[in-house]
CSV table of C-alpha atoms in Angstrom, one decimal:
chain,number,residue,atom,x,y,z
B,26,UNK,CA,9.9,30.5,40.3
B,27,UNK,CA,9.3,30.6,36.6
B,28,UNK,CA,10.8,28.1,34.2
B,29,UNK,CA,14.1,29.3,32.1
B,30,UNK,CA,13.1,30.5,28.9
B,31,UNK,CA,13.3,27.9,26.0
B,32,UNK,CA,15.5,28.4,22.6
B,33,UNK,CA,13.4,29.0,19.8
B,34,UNK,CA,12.9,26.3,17.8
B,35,UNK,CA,12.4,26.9,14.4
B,36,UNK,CA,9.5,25.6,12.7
B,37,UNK,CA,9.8,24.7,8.9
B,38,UNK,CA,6.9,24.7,6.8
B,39,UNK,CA,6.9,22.0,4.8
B,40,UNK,CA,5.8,22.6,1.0
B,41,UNK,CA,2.4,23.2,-0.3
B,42,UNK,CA,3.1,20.8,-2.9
B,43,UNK,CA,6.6,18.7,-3.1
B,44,UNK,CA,8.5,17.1,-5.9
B,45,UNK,CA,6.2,13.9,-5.5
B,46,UNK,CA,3.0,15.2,-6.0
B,47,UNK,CA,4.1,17.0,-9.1
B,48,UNK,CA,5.8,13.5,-10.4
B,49,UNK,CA,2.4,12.2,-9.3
B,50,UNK,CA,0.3,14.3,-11.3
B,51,UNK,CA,2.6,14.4,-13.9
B,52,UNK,CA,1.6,9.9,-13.9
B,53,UNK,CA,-1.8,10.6,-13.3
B,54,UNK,CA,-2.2,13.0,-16.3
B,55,UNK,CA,0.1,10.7,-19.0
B,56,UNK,CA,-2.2,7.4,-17.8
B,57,UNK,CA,-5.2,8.8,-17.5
B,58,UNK,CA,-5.3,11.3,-20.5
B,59,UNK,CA,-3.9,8.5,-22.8
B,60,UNK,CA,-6.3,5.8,-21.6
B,61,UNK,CA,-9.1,8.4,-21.9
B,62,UNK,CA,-8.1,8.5,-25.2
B,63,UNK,CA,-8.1,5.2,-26.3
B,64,UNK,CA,-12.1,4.8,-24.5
B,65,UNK,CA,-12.5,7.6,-27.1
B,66,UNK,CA,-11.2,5.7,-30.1
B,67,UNK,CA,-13.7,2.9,-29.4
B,68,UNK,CA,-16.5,5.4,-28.3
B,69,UNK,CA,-16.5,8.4,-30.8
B,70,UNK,CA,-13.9,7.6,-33.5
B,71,UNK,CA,-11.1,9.7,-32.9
B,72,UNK,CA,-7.9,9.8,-32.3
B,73,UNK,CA,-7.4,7.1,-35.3
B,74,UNK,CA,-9.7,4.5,-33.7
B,75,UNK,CA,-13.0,3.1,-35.3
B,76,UNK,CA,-16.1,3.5,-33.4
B,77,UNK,CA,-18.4,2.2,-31.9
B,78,UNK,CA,-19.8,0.1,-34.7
B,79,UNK,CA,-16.8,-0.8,-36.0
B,80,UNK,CA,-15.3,-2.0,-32.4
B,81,UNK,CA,-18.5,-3.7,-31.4
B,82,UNK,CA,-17.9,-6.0,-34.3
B,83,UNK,CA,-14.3,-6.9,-33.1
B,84,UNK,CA,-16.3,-7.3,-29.5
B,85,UNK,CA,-18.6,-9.5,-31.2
B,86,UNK,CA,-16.1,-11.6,-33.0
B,87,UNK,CA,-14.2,-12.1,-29.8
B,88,UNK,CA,-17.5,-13.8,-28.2
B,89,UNK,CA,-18.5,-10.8,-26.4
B,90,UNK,CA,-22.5,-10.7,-27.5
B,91,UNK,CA,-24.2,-8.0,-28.3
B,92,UNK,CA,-20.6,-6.9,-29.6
B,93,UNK,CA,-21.7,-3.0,-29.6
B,94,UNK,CA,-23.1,-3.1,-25.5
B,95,UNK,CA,-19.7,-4.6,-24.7
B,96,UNK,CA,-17.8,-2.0,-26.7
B,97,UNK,CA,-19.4,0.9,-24.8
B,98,UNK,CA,-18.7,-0.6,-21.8
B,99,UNK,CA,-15.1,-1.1,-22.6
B,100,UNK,CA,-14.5,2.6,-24.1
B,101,UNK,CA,-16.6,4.0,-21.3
B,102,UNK,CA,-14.5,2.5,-18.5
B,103,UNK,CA,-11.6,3.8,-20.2
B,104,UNK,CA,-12.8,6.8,-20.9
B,105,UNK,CA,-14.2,7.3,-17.6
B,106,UNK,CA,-11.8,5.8,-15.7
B,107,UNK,CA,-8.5,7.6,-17.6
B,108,UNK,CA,-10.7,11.1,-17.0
B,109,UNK,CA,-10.9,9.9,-13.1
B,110,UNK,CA,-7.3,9.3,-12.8
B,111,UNK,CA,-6.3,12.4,-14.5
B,112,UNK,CA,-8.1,14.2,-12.2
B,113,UNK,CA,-7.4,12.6,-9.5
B,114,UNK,CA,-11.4,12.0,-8.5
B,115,UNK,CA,-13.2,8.7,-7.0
B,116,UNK,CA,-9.5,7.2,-7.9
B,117,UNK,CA,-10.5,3.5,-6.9
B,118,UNK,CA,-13.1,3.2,-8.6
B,119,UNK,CA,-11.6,5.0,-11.9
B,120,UNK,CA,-8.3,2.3,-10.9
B,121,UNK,CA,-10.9,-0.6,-10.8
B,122,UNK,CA,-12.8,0.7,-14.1
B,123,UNK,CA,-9.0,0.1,-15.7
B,124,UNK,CA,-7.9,-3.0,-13.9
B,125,UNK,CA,-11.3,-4.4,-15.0
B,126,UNK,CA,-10.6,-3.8,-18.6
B,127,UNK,CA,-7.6,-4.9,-18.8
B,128,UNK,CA,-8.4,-8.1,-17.0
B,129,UNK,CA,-10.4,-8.7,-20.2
B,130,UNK,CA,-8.0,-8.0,-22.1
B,131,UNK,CA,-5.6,-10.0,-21.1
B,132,UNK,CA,-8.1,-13.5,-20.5
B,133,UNK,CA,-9.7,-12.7,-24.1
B,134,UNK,CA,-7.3,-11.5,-26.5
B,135,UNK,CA,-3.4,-11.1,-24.8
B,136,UNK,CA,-2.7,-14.2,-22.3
B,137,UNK,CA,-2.2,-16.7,-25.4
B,138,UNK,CA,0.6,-15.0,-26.7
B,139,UNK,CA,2.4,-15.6,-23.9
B,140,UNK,CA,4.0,-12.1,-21.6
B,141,UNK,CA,5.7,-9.9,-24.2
B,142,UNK,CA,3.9,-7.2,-26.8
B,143,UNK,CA,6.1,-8.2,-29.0
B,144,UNK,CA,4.2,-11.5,-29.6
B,145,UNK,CA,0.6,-9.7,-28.5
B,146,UNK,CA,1.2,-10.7,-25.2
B,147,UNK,CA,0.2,-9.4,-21.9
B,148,UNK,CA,2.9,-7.4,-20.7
B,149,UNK,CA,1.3,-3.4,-22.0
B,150,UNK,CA,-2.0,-4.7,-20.1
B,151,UNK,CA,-0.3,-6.1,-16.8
B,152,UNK,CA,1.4,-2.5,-16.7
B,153,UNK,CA,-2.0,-0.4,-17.3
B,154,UNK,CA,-3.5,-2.6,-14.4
B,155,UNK,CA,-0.1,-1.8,-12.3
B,156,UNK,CA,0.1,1.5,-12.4
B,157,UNK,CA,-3.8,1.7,-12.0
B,158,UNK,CA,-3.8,0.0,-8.6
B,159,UNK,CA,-0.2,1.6,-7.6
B,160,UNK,CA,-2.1,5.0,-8.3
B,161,UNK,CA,-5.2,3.7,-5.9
B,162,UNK,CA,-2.5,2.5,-3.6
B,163,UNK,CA,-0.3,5.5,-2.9
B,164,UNK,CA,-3.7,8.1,-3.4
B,165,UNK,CA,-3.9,10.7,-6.1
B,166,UNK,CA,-1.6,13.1,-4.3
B,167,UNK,CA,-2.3,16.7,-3.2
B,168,UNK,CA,-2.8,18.2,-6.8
B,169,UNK,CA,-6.0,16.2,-7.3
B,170,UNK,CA,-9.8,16.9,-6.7
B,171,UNK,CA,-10.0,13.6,-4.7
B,172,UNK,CA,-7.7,15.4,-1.9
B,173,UNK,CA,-10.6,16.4,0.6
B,174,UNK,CA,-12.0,12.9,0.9
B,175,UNK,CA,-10.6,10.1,3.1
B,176,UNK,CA,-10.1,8.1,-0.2
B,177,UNK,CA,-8.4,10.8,-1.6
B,178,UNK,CA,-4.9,9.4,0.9
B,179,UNK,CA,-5.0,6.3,-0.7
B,180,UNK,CA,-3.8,2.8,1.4
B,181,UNK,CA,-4.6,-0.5,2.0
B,182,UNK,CA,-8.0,-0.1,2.0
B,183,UNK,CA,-8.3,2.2,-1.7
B,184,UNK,CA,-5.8,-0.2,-3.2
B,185,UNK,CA,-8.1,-3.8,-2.0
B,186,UNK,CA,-11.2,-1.7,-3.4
B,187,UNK,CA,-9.6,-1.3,-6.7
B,188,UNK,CA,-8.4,-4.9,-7.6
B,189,UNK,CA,-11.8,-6.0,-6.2
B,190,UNK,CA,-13.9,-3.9,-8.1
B,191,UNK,CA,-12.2,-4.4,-10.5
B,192,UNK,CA,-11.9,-8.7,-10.5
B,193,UNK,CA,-15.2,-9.1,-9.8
B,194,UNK,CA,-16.7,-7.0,-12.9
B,195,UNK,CA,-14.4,-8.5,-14.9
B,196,UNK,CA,-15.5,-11.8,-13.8
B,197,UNK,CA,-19.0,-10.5,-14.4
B,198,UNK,CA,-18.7,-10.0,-17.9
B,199,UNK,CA,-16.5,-13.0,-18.7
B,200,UNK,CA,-19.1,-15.2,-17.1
B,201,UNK,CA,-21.8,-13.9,-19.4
């Protein structure tokens, strides 16, 4: 005896790419293309900023020594990291490359003024390193090169990796 036939049950695809990953992408390409930018404005000049020369000089005045190494270093993780976020590629490690910075930031230049911009405090720096480890957190979505790869999901693990990563090389330099 054969079991009764069952109903059809209809199967809906669910979308190649949804609302979120297109709000996602829509983050990751604002962030990361602006703080691109501003690595660029250190690095190379444009975009209004001064250089290398000129902002390893305000590296140097801030104790940083040599001024111009630390510069590079700064604009490069920005650069770097903003390019890796807007692409959505090694995303933890272009999250910690941000976080790291703007750890700096905030223990050099920000944190004495207190928590608004207003004053020069830390409030624009706390939300770069926020939305850089929310980004590592919650994974670069589907419209992103990092996709393929385990990290590419984000969680738990991406999201410890970046604020590591990025803590501990910002220690680094602020010990030396």
């Amino acid at each position: 005896m054969r079991a009764p036939p069952q109903p059809a049950t209809r199967v809906s695809a669910k979308p190649s790419v949804s609302a979120g990953d297109c709000g996602l992408l829509l983050i990751r390409l604002t962030f990361g293309l602006l703080m691109a930018g501003h690595g660029c404005q250190k690095l190379f000049g444009i975009f209004g900023g001064e250089g290398l020369a000129a902002t390893g000089k305000g590296f140097a005045r801030l104790g940083y020594h040599p001024g111009t190494v630390y510069a590079a270093l700064c604009g490069g993780s920005e650069f770097l990291g903003g390019l890796g976020l807007a692409l959505g590629l090694f995303t933890p490690l272009a999250s910690a490359a941000l976080i790291g910075v703007m750890i700096n930031a905030m223990v050099t230049v920000t944190a004495a003024h207190g928590l608004w911009e207003t004053q020069g405090g830390v409030e624009f720096n706390v939300c770069i390193a926020v939305v850089a480890l929310a980004i590592a957190a919650i994974g670069p979505g589907r419209l992103a090169l990092d996709r393929p790869f385990r990290w590419g999901k984000g969680g738990w693990p991406e999201a410890a990796l970046a604020l590591c990563v990025g803590g501990v090389s910002a220690a680094i330099v602020l010990s030396l």
